[in-house]
Each structure stands twice: as C-alpha cells, then as structure tokens.
Amino acid sequence: MLKYILKRLGYMILTLFIVASITFFMMKLMPGTPFSNQDKLSAAQLKIMNEQYGLNKPIWQQYLIYLGNLLHGDFGTSFQFSNQPVLSLITSRLKPSLLIGSQAMIIGSLLGILLGAVAAINKNNWIDSLATFVSIVGISVPSFVLGVLLQFFIAFKWHMFPIAGFDNWQASVLPSLALAVSPLAQTARFMRTEMVDVLNSDYIELSKAKGNTRWQTVVKHTLRNSLIPVITILGPLTANILTGSLVVENIFSIPGIGEQFVKSIMTNDYPTIMGLTIFYALMFMVMLLITDILYSLIDPRIRLTNDKEEN
Amino acid sequence: MKFNKLLAVGATILFSAGALAGCGGSSSAKAPADTVRVMSKDVIATMDTSTNTDTIGSQAASNTMEGLYRYEGKDIKPGIATKVVKPSADGLTYTFPLRKTSWSNGDPVTANDFVYAWRRTVDPKTKSQYAYIYEGIANAKEISEGKKPVDSLGVKAIDKHTLQVTLDQPIPYFNELLTSSFYFPQNQKTVDKWGKKYGTNSKTLVFNGPYKLINWNGPDNTWTEVKNDKYWNAKNVKVKKLQYQVVKDPSTALNLYQSNKLDDIVISGDTAKQMRGSKGFNSRQMNSTFYIEMNQKKQPVFKNEKIRQAIALSIDRPQLTKQILGDGSTPANSVTPKDMSFDPSNKSKDFVDETSASGNKYTKYDPKKAKKLWKQGLAETGNNGKKFNFVLLSDDTDAAKKQSEFLQNQLEKLPGMKVTLSNVPFKTRLSRSTSGDFDMVVTAWNADFPDPINFLTLLTSNASYNRGGWSNSQFDSLVDKSMGADANNPQARWQDMKDAQNILNDQQGVVPLYQLGEAHMTQTRVKNLEISPNGSYNMVSLRIHNK
C-alpha cells in the first residue's frame, strides 16, 4: 500500500510538471498584458513595465526562471493584487471555498446515497418515482438558480440564514445547500441503478435464504457493494464543485477562490493563473488517489499493487 | 420499512439542526446609528497609493489618507496644504505651506513624506502603472523611463512644512491632479519597515486621513474603516464607522439593501430597471463616456463629415440609455463628460453645457435628417447608391452585446448600410483597435483627472488613441494653444478648449453615445454621499440622519 502511494505521488509530480509547462506556454499566447490600464500606457511605458517584471525576456527564459522559483516554493506575486504573494492569495481565499465545497459534498453524497438506496429498495412504487423526480430536478436545476431561490425565500423572506457574506458558519449553509444538489442527484441516480443490480444478484437471495432480515441484507451486503461505482464519481464531482463554485460564491458574496481563477485569466495575471492551475491539478489528483484507496478499503477484491496474483 | 423510518428520523434531525442554526441568523435588522454600510463592487487590490490602479483602491485611500487637497462638492479645499496654491507667474513653480498634523502612529506629516512618496511612484523599481500621471513635473518622464536619477524629480522639501514642486511645462489642471490618491504622502518609516508587504494588509499601514482601515487582510470581501481622531479635520468627520462589503450580484445587493443590511448599493441591468423610480433610487454620473470611432483609413467614406453626422443622427440615445442599458447612464452630446469641469471664473458653467449648442446639433435623434445627410455624403464621395457592410467592434459583455444589437438596428435604417457585429473580449477589442482592424468601434474613456483636455488630447491628429484617424488642423492647434501659449491664462485656455470641442462636435470626429452612470439605492438616513469630480466620494462630508 505504501509503495503504491509513493509510486502514485511520483506520477503526480510528473503530471504537475507537464500541466505547469503546458499552461505556461499556452498562457503566454493570450493577447494583452497583465497591466490593468494597458490602454493608457504608451509603447515606451509598456516597455519599461515589461522590463521591470522580466516579461521582455524570451519565453523559454521566463519559463526556466518560473520553474526555478517554483522549486523554491516561490509562486511569485500577483499582478491584480500588487505585491500580494500568490500563495497567500490562494490560502486566504481557499478556506471559504473548501468549507462550502466539502459541506456540499458531504451533504450531497450522503443524502444522495440515502435517496438512491431508498429508491432501489422501493423500486417501481411511488417512493421510487418521487426519488427519481428529485434527482432529475437536481440535475436539471443549476446551482445558481437554486442559490437565488434559497437566498430569496430562506434568507430574505424567512430570515432563517444570512443573505450573503461570510461572517459566521450560518452564512455557509445556503451556498453549501445550493452546491449540494448536483452531487446529491448524481449519486442518487448511480446508487439506485447499482443497488437494483445488486439486489437481483444471487448472494442477496442467499442472504435472504439464510434468514437475514431485509435490513440486515441491505446493510451487510447491498450498500457496500453498490458503493464502488458511486465512489468513482465522487472524485470528479468534488473537483467540479471546487472549480464551478464561482457563480454560487458570487451570489452569496463568499470570498472564495473560484472567481480569482477566472479573473486572473481575464487580466493576464500570469503568476496567479499558474499558481491556481497547479493547485487545482494537485487537488484533482489527490481526489483520484483518495478514491482509489477507498476502493481497496471497500472491496477487498480490488488490489492497489500488483504484487499478488491479480493485475 | 425500518429503513424508511430511519430515513425519516435522519431527515427530521437534519432539518431541525438547520432551523436551530437559523435562529442565530435572523434579526429585525436595525441599522447601527453611527455606521454607514457601503457595498463595494470589488475588493481592494492594494492600499499602496504608488501601485494602485483602480477606483476601489483610490476610494479606500481617499478615506484613510490626506493629500495636499481634498474635493468638497465641486470645490478643491485645502488638505495637508493650508491653502489652495497659485503657481508662480511662469506657471512652473508651486510652493505649498503644510499644516502641522500627524500620522496615526504619532509621526508628524512633513514635506518629506510627499517627496518620498512621489519619488517612489516615479521610480521604475516601484513598477507603478500610473507613473505617467506625474508627467509634467520636472524630470518625471525621464525618471520613469530610467534615464535620470530618482532624486532629480521636481519636488523638494524647503523645510519641514513647506513643499515646492517644479514643472517642466505649465499644467493648468495641476491643482485638480493633486486631489488624486496618486499624489498622497507616505510615511517613509512604515514603507521601509514593511518593504514589499507595504499596503498588502491593514497592519502594514499608517494613516493621516479621516478614517483608519482595520481588519483588512488583503483580498478580503469585507473591511472596516473607523474614525481617525488624529485627522486634522476630525471635528468635521461625523460618521464613526464605514463598513464595506463586496457584493457582485445585483439581486443579492438588493436583498441586502431591502433587509437593511446595506445603506448604499450599486445595481445594474434588470435590477436597476426594476428599481428605477422607487424610493432611494439615484444614479451618479461617472467621468467616463462611450463613443463610436470610425476608421477613416479602412473606410475612406468616413472622411466625409456628412456621413459621420448621419451616423450620429440615426442613434436614439435616450432609448439606448433607458431601455437598453438602464444602469443610470445618460445620453451624451459630447465626448467630454458632464459634471466634471467648470468655467474657472464661474463654477455654475459646466463645460458640456457651454458647448451644447454644437453638441446637440447631431446627437438628437433625427432619422429623416440622417438619411438626407447620408445621401448627400454618398453623392459627395461618389458612392451614390453603393452598399456598405461595416463591422462594428465592441466588448462581449451582456450589456455591450445588447448595445451593439441596438446600434445595428438603428444604423441599418440608413439606406445601403449593413452592420456586422463583432463582440470580442476587452483585450482583443483593444488590440484590434490599435492595429486598425475595425470599421467602427465602441470605445470608452475614463478621465484620469477632471479636465476636458484629458478627452480632447485623445483626438488630436497624432494621438495614439485616435484610432479612427479623424484629423483637423484647427482642432490640433487649439489643443496645443491651450497647453502652451494659454496654459497660464485660465480664461483663454477655457475658451480654446471650448472652441476645440465645438469643432469636434460640428465635425462628429467621433460619435458620442452616452456618459456612464451608476445606478444606486441609498437609504434615506444617509446624507451627502456624493461623488467628487475626481471620481471618489468625500466621506468627510458624509452624514447620518437617524429618525
């Protein structure tokens, strides 16, 4: 297991290097400059600014300098926020995004699994139809529409939660709920399909024949076996939430990271683009690693290393 | 069915937890008596006045720092300078007596704080994007281009409380310039202590203005400003606290406003249209105009003034600003914005009103006259009955797209005119404008300082911003005269600029569309939240009238 994780970490570093390199060169192809008032700078002034930031050097040189700094843990300073280190920009704006994102994932996946399971057990009766209806609505209604509705009714009309801001934990509830709906619906659908399959398998029959109650059968055999495919989608779903929280963060005025990423690209803020791309790539890979490890914990048939008979 | 029961119990627990948590969040929303809560459209990017580039940063600086002057309404009033200074007879030397006052750390504010800050801004090492604002002060341009040493800048501390500034050439609007945050002083001890970190969070700052910034950690969505008792004019600062909150979504802003969580919000788009005319709605004019440039190099037909006048006449500006934009923008009859600059001898005479006779000639919607001039223009240029297909270049924001569609619809009423829309990202629009890759482009200019010359110099024959290529020698010489021969004669200079503006209006060298407005909702308890000609609010005059 440890060997496997180390190997995966090695691949991760390699992948990060490739991602960083490709992003660096693609980013330099974008038109414009990182200077917010570029329309007011004359050619001479632009030249001086470029010299000061080392942007006049050939791109391969800039690339090597960047990589060199990166190895020392220096992500550079932002252009939008003058002199603000990219690393502190990311860490300070990441916390709210992480809190909301992880709350959304926990609420979404747990309720989704529950909903899917209930639907599968009650296959083809009204509870199943209701659950299917809920998940279809969840998939079709975008999180920002739900966000606006939650804000208007729950916060504005009924004063149950703050309208916007990030002053306390309560403020994170509505944005988390808005973001939770998509993973909820997706996991519910996966769970239902998978569980219906599992419920039809022979070992379930056997379990019933052994005299186990329905409840025992579900918990001991069905749930665990149905979870494997569900875990597969949790990784990508988490990444989706973290990168796609921008609109919901704007609706609830959450000082999150989603918007900074978009803004850094719009403003050619090179160090921030690089920092956030590397960060997102890392996060995605860690999520994949975690799901792979979870597989082996849930299903002993799946081996992470090929030191046994299986490949 | 045990499982379902469990589910029911689980759901109940979840919901009641939610309801309980909610109890803390609800409130009857009574506004704090001594605090004004303002929405900000974005975060503060930096508090370092040398490297700041945006209005949010300038506003935060105006609230917490004091320069030589401060705008009060439309008038320039002494700040750290004890009076509004007149230059020497040649217009090149300004000597400012400074008042004795201190920074929030107790250090005295001295002439050297200005010398230090200004040198730091023009120093190429500081990487200030606005160093060019200093051009005109002796040697500023050469220093910022790395050709002269920083200490050759034309600013000198005669003694602790006397500052002297020397210019390369007279700058008639120099006093207006000095109100801007780029000319604020800096406490050398503090800047040296924090180095690169200066201005990146509130701990690295000292203040000499009406408020002190607290609880700001850089890219935060909220920040607080509390009254600075060491401010020289503290007795006139009546509001104890300013609370800023970044809100990007107009409907969120409205919800916060209507729940009495914010005192002043900016709204746009549909939210603005919906609130127009309701209690608390007001719109504020920015020093920013939108206009169409017509590329004479690519489409020689635009060289004909009747063609340009016809284009100007075929646009219904009130409909554009009310129905299409709805954000508080107002129809413009001039590239120079209204409510920005005034006759030096009579503050009630607005530059734009003074030139409105020529301005209104071609900017009042008149499709009949437009068609007539269009036909005449085509005949004069030998293009009778010819069909034209023009590309209209503009930004790709929602508002810009709607605006382009509207302009297309209006302009295509001219016989033989077809308009193709090209809505591109801002940076692409800029690079295509510069390289001349357009037939018509919707351009905007935001004043760097409140003086008409800022707009007129955009359109002289050799100006790099004159991408359409309109050229008029009389206009050029009037602009030159206002900056040269008449620079020291405010009245003659004013006349030169008016004459130049009239030529531009008559010729429609560019076609003005509208002056950018900002629609606001403001609680009635808040008074005197007024924008100054330099684009910042003067919070010294802010008042709260609690019922």
CSV table of C-alpha atoms in Angstrom, one decimal, chain A:
chain,number,residue,atom,x,y,z
A,1,MET,CA,0.0,0.0,0.0
A,2,LEU,CA,2.7,2.5,1.0
A,3,LYS,CA,4.7,1.5,-2.1
A,4,TYR,CA,1.7,2.1,-4.2
A,5,ILE,CA,1.1,5.6,-2.7
A,6,LEU,CA,4.7,6.6,-3.2
A,7,LYS,CA,4.6,5.5,-6.8
A,8,ARG,CA,1.4,7.5,-7.3
A,9,LEU,CA,3.0,10.5,-5.7
A,10,GLY,CA,5.9,10.2,-8.2
A,11,TYR,CA,3.4,10.2,-11.1
A,12,MET,CA,1.7,13.2,-9.6
A,13,ILE,CA,4.8,15.3,-9.6
A,14,LEU,CA,5.5,14.3,-13.2
A,15,THR,CA,1.9,15.2,-14.2
A,16,LEU,CA,2.1,18.5,-12.3
A,17,PHE,CA,5.3,19.4,-14.2
A,18,ILE,CA,3.6,18.7,-17.5
A,19,VAL,CA,0.5,20.6,-16.6
A,20,ALA,CA,2.6,23.6,-15.4
A,21,SER,CA,4.6,23.6,-18.6
A,22,ILE,CA,1.7,23.4,-21.0
A,23,THR,CA,-0.2,26.0,-19.1
A,24,PHE,CA,2.8,28.3,-19.0
A,25,PHE,CA,3.3,28.3,-22.8
A,26,MET,CA,-0.5,28.5,-23.6
A,27,MET,CA,-0.9,31.4,-21.2
A,28,LYS,CA,1.8,33.4,-22.9
A,29,LEU,CA,-0.2,33.0,-26.2
A,30,MET,CA,-3.1,35.0,-24.7
A,31,PRO,CA,-3.4,38.6,-26.1
A,32,GLY,CA,-2.8,41.6,-23.9
A,33,THR,CA,-0.7,42.4,-20.9
A,34,PRO,CA,-1.2,42.0,-17.1
A,35,PHE,CA,-1.4,45.7,-16.7
A,36,SER,CA,-4.9,46.8,-15.9
A,37,ASN,CA,-4.5,50.2,-17.6
A,38,GLN,CA,-2.8,48.9,-20.7
A,39,ASP,CA,-5.0,51.1,-22.9
A,40,LYS,CA,-3.4,54.1,-21.2
A,41,LEU,CA,0.2,53.1,-21.4
A,42,SER,CA,2.4,54.3,-24.2
A,43,ALA,CA,4.8,51.9,-26.0
A,44,ALA,CA,7.7,53.3,-24.0
A,45,GLN,CA,6.0,52.9,-20.7
A,46,LEU,CA,4.9,49.4,-21.6
A,47,LYS,CA,8.5,48.5,-22.4
A,48,ILE,CA,9.7,49.7,-19.0
A,49,MET,CA,7.0,47.8,-17.2
A,50,ASN,CA,7.8,44.6,-19.1
A,51,GLU,CA,11.5,45.0,-18.2
A,52,GLN,CA,10.7,45.5,-14.6
A,53,TYR,CA,8.7,42.3,-14.4
A,54,GLY,CA,11.1,40.4,-16.6
A,55,LEU,CA,8.4,40.0,-19.3
A,56,ASN,CA,10.8,41.2,-22.0
A,57,LYS,CA,12.9,38.1,-21.8
A,58,PRO,CA,12.4,35.2,-24.2
A,59,ILE,CA,9.6,33.0,-23.1
A,60,TRP,CA,11.8,29.9,-22.5
A,61,GLN,CA,13.9,32.0,-20.2
A,62,GLN,CA,10.8,33.2,-18.3
A,63,TYR,CA,9.8,29.5,-18.1
A,64,LEU,CA,13.1,28.4,-16.6
A,65,ILE,CA,13.0,31.3,-14.1
A,66,TYR,CA,9.5,30.4,-13.1
A,67,LEU,CA,10.3,26.7,-12.6
A,68,GLY,CA,13.4,27.6,-10.6
A,69,ASN,CA,11.3,29.8,-8.3
A,70,LEU,CA,8.7,27.1,-8.1
A,71,LEU,CA,11.3,24.6,-6.8
A,72,HIS,CA,12.0,27.1,-4.0
A,73,GLY,CA,8.3,27.2,-3.2
A,74,ASP,CA,8.0,30.7,-4.7
A,75,PHE,CA,4.8,31.1,-6.7
A,76,GLY,CA,5.5,34.8,-7.4
A,77,THR,CA,3.4,37.8,-6.7
A,78,SER,CA,0.1,38.7,-8.2
A,79,PHE,CA,-0.5,41.5,-10.7
A,80,GLN,CA,-4.1,42.2,-9.7
A,81,PHE,CA,-3.2,42.4,-6.1
A,82,SER,CA,0.1,44.2,-6.3
A,83,ASN,CA,2.9,42.7,-4.2
A,84,GLN,CA,0.5,40.1,-2.7
A,85,PRO,CA,2.2,36.7,-2.9
A,86,VAL,CA,0.2,34.2,-4.9
A,87,LEU,CA,0.5,31.6,-2.2
A,88,SER,CA,-1.1,33.8,0.4
A,89,LEU,CA,-3.8,34.9,-2.1
A,90,ILE,CA,-4.7,31.2,-2.6
A,91,THR,CA,-4.6,30.2,1.0
A,92,SER,CA,-6.7,33.1,2.2
A,93,ARG,CA,-9.4,32.7,-0.4
A,94,LEU,CA,-9.3,28.9,-0.4
A,95,LYS,CA,-10.7,28.4,3.1
A,96,PRO,CA,-14.3,29.6,2.3
A,97,SER,CA,-14.3,27.6,-0.9
A,98,LEU,CA,-13.1,24.4,0.8
A,99,LEU,CA,-15.6,24.8,3.6
A,100,ILE,CA,-18.5,25.3,1.3
A,101,GLY,CA,-17.3,22.7,-1.1
A,102,SER,CA,-16.7,20.0,1.4
A,103,GLN,CA,-20.0,20.6,3.2
A,104,ALA,CA,-21.8,20.4,-0.1
A,105,MET,CA,-20.0,17.1,-0.9
A,106,ILE,CA,-20.8,15.6,2.4
A,107,ILE,CA,-24.5,16.6,2.4
A,108,GLY,CA,-24.8,15.8,-1.3
A,109,SER,CA,-23.2,12.4,-1.3
A,110,LEU,CA,-24.7,11.2,2.0
A,111,LEU,CA,-28.3,12.3,1.1
A,112,GLY,CA,-27.7,11.0,-2.5
A,113,ILE,CA,-26.7,7.6,-1.3
A,114,LEU,CA,-29.7,7.5,1.1
A,115,LEU,CA,-32.1,8.6,-1.6
A,116,GLY,CA,-30.7,6.2,-4.2
A,117,ALA,CA,-30.9,3.4,-1.7
A,118,VAL,CA,-34.5,4.1,-0.7
A,119,ALA,CA,-35.4,4.3,-4.3
A,120,ALA,CA,-33.8,1.0,-5.2
A,121,ILE,CA,-35.5,-0.8,-2.2
A,122,ASN,CA,-38.8,0.6,-3.2
A,123,LYS,CA,-38.3,0.0,-6.9
A,124,ASN,CA,-41.2,0.9,-9.1
A,125,ASN,CA,-43.5,2.2,-6.5
A,126,TRP,CA,-44.3,5.9,-5.7
A,127,ILE,CA,-41.3,6.4,-3.4
A,128,ASP,CA,-39.0,5.4,-6.3
A,129,SER,CA,-40.8,7.8,-8.6
A,130,LEU,CA,-40.5,10.6,-6.1
A,131,ALA,CA,-36.8,9.9,-5.7
A,132,THR,CA,-36.3,9.8,-9.4
A,133,PHE,CA,-38.2,13.1,-9.7
A,134,VAL,CA,-36.0,14.7,-7.1
A,135,SER,CA,-32.8,13.6,-8.8
A,136,ILE,CA,-34.0,14.8,-12.2
A,137,VAL,CA,-34.9,18.2,-10.8
A,138,GLY,CA,-31.5,18.2,-9.0
A,139,ILE,CA,-29.6,17.6,-12.2
A,140,SER,CA,-31.6,20.0,-14.4
A,141,VAL,CA,-31.8,23.0,-12.0
A,142,PRO,CA,-28.4,24.7,-12.0
A,143,SER,CA,-26.9,25.5,-8.6
A,144,PHE,CA,-27.1,29.3,-9.2
A,145,VAL,CA,-30.8,29.2,-9.8
A,146,LEU,CA,-31.3,27.2,-6.6
A,147,GLY,CA,-28.9,29.6,-4.9
A,148,VAL,CA,-31.0,32.6,-5.9
A,149,LEU,CA,-34.2,30.9,-4.7
A,150,LEU,CA,-32.7,29.8,-1.4
A,151,GLN,CA,-31.4,33.3,-0.8
A,152,PHE,CA,-34.7,34.9,-1.6
A,153,PHE,CA,-37.0,32.6,0.4
A,154,ILE,CA,-35.0,31.2,3.2
A,155,ALA,CA,-32.8,34.2,3.9
A,156,PHE,CA,-34.6,37.3,2.6
A,157,LYS,CA,-38.3,36.3,3.3
A,158,TRP,CA,-38.0,34.0,6.3
A,159,HIS,CA,-34.8,35.3,7.9
A,160,MET,CA,-33.5,31.8,8.7
A,161,PHE,CA,-30.0,32.3,7.4
A,162,PRO,CA,-27.8,35.3,6.4
A,163,ILE,CA,-28.4,36.6,2.9
A,164,ALA,CA,-24.8,36.9,2.0
A,165,GLY,CA,-21.3,37.3,3.4
A,166,PHE,CA,-19.0,35.0,5.3
A,167,ASP,CA,-19.2,36.3,8.9
A,168,ASN,CA,-20.1,33.0,10.6
A,169,TRP,CA,-20.8,29.4,10.0
A,170,GLN,CA,-24.5,30.0,9.3
A,171,ALA,CA,-23.5,32.0,6.2
A,172,SER,CA,-22.1,28.9,4.7
A,173,VAL,CA,-25.3,26.9,4.9
A,174,LEU,CA,-27.2,28.2,1.9
A,175,PRO,CA,-24.3,28.2,-0.5
A,176,SER,CA,-23.5,24.6,0.6
A,177,LEU,CA,-27.1,23.5,0.0
A,178,ALA,CA,-27.1,25.1,-3.4
A,179,LEU,CA,-23.9,23.3,-4.4
A,180,ALA,CA,-25.0,20.0,-2.8
A,181,VAL,CA,-27.9,19.5,-5.1
A,182,SER,CA,-25.9,18.4,-8.1
A,183,PRO,CA,-23.8,15.7,-6.3
A,184,LEU,CA,-26.9,14.6,-4.5
A,185,ALA,CA,-28.8,14.0,-7.7
A,186,GLN,CA,-25.9,12.3,-9.4
A,187,THR,CA,-25.0,10.0,-6.5
A,188,ALA,CA,-28.7,9.1,-6.1
A,189,ARG,CA,-29.0,8.0,-9.7
A,190,PHE,CA,-25.9,6.0,-9.6
A,191,MET,CA,-26.8,4.4,-6.3
A,192,ARG,CA,-30.2,3.4,-7.4
A,193,THR,CA,-29.1,1.8,-10.6
A,194,GLU,CA,-26.3,0.0,-8.9
A,195,MET,CA,-28.3,-1.2,-6.0
A,196,VAL,CA,-31.1,-2.5,-8.2
A,197,ASP,CA,-28.5,-4.7,-9.9
A,198,VAL,CA,-27.0,-5.8,-6.6
A,199,LEU,CA,-30.5,-6.6,-5.2
A,200,ASN,CA,-31.0,-9.0,-8.1
A,201,SER,CA,-27.8,-10.9,-7.5
A,202,ASP,CA,-27.6,-14.5,-6.2
A,203,TYR,CA,-25.9,-13.7,-2.9
A,204,ILE,CA,-28.7,-11.5,-1.9
A,205,GLU,CA,-31.0,-14.4,-2.5
A,206,LEU,CA,-28.7,-16.5,-0.4
A,207,SER,CA,-28.6,-13.9,2.4
A,208,LYS,CA,-32.4,-13.9,2.4
A,209,ALA,CA,-32.4,-17.7,2.4
A,210,LYS,CA,-30.1,-17.7,5.4
A,211,GLY,CA,-32.9,-16.0,7.2
A,212,ASN,CA,-31.3,-12.5,7.4
A,213,THR,CA,-33.9,-9.7,7.7
A,214,ARG,CA,-34.2,-7.2,4.8
A,215,TRP,CA,-32.5,-4.6,6.9
A,216,GLN,CA,-29.5,-6.8,7.6
A,217,THR,CA,-29.2,-7.8,4.0
A,218,VAL,CA,-29.2,-4.2,2.9
A,219,VAL,CA,-26.6,-3.0,5.3
A,220,LYS,CA,-24.3,-6.1,5.2
A,221,HIS,CA,-24.3,-6.9,1.5
A,222,THR,CA,-26.1,-4.4,-0.7
A,223,LEU,CA,-24.9,-1.0,0.4
A,224,ARG,CA,-21.2,-1.9,0.4
A,225,ASN,CA,-21.3,-3.5,-3.0
A,226,SER,CA,-23.3,-0.7,-4.5
A,227,LEU,CA,-20.9,2.0,-3.2
A,228,ILE,CA,-18.0,1.2,-5.5
A,229,PRO,CA,-19.3,2.9,-8.7
A,230,VAL,CA,-20.6,5.7,-6.6
A,231,ILE,CA,-17.1,6.4,-5.2
A,232,THR,CA,-15.8,6.6,-8.8
A,233,ILE,CA,-17.8,9.7,-9.5
A,234,LEU,CA,-17.1,11.4,-6.1
A,235,GLY,CA,-13.6,12.5,-7.2
A,236,PRO,CA,-14.7,14.3,-10.4
A,237,LEU,CA,-17.7,15.7,-8.6
A,238,THR,CA,-15.6,17.2,-5.9
A,239,ALA,CA,-13.3,18.8,-8.5
A,240,ASN,CA,-16.4,20.1,-10.3
A,241,ILE,CA,-17.7,21.7,-7.1
A,242,LEU,CA,-14.4,23.4,-6.3
A,243,THR,CA,-13.9,24.8,-9.8
A,244,GLY,CA,-17.5,25.5,-10.5
A,245,SER,CA,-18.4,27.3,-7.3
A,246,LEU,CA,-17.8,30.7,-8.9
A,247,VAL,CA,-21.4,31.7,-9.5
A,248,VAL,CA,-22.7,30.5,-6.2
A,249,GLU,CA,-19.8,32.3,-4.4
A,250,ASN,CA,-20.8,35.5,-6.2
A,251,ILE,CA,-24.5,35.1,-5.3
A,252,PHE,CA,-23.6,34.7,-1.6
A,253,SER,CA,-20.6,37.1,-1.6
A,254,ILE,CA,-18.3,34.4,-0.4
A,255,PRO,CA,-14.6,35.4,-0.6
A,256,GLY,CA,-13.7,32.2,-2.4
A,257,ILE,CA,-11.1,31.2,-4.9
A,258,GLY,CA,-13.4,30.4,-7.9
A,259,GLU,CA,-13.7,34.0,-9.0
A,260,GLN,CA,-10.0,34.7,-8.6
A,261,PHE,CA,-9.2,32.0,-11.1
A,262,VAL,CA,-11.5,33.4,-13.8
A,263,LYS,CA,-10.3,37.0,-13.1
A,264,SER,CA,-6.7,36.0,-13.2
A,265,ILE,CA,-7.2,34.7,-16.8
A,266,MET,CA,-9.2,37.7,-17.8
A,267,THR,CA,-6.4,40.0,-16.6
A,268,ASN,CA,-3.4,38.0,-17.7
A,269,ASP,CA,-2.3,37.7,-14.1
A,270,TYR,CA,0.4,35.1,-15.0
A,271,PRO,CA,1.6,34.1,-11.6
A,272,THR,CA,-1.9,33.6,-10.3
A,273,ILE,CA,-3.0,31.6,-13.3
A,274,MET,CA,0.0,29.3,-12.8
A,275,GLY,CA,-0.5,29.0,-9.1
A,276,LEU,CA,-4.1,28.2,-9.3
A,277,THR,CA,-3.8,25.8,-12.2
A,278,ILE,CA,-1.1,23.8,-10.4
A,279,PHE,CA,-3.2,23.9,-7.3
A,280,TYR,CA,-6.4,22.6,-9.0
A,281,ALA,CA,-4.4,19.9,-10.8
A,282,LEU,CA,-2.9,18.8,-7.5
A,283,MET,CA,-6.3,18.8,-5.8
A,284,PHE,CA,-7.8,16.7,-8.6
A,285,MET,CA,-5.0,14.2,-8.5
A,286,VAL,CA,-5.3,13.9,-4.7
A,287,MET,CA,-9.0,13.2,-5.0
A,288,LEU,CA,-8.3,10.4,-7.5
A,289,LEU,CA,-5.8,8.9,-5.2
A,290,ILE,CA,-8.2,9.0,-2.3
A,291,THR,CA,-10.9,7.3,-4.3
A,292,ASP,CA,-8.5,4.6,-5.4
A,293,ILE,CA,-7.5,4.0,-1.8
A,294,LEU,CA,-11.2,4.0,-0.8
A,295,TYR,CA,-11.9,1.3,-3.4
A,296,SER,CA,-9.5,-1.1,-1.8
A,297,LEU,CA,-10.9,-0.4,1.6
A,298,ILE,CA,-14.5,-1.2,0.5
A,299,ASP,CA,-13.8,-4.0,-1.9
A,300,PRO,CA,-11.1,-6.4,-0.9
A,301,ARG,CA,-11.1,-7.8,-4.4
A,302,ILE,CA,-9.5,-4.7,-5.7
A,303,ARG,CA,-5.8,-4.7,-5.1
A,304,LEU,CA,-3.8,-1.5,-5.5
A,305,THR,CA,-0.5,-3.2,-6.0
A,306,ASN,CA,0.2,-6.0,-8.4
A,307,ASP,CA,2.3,-8.0,-6.0
A,308,LYS,CA,-0.4,-10.6,-5.7
A,309,GLU,CA,-1.8,-12.8,-8.4
A,310,GLU,CA,-4.1,-10.1,-9.7
A,311,ASN,CA,-3.0,-7.4,-12.1
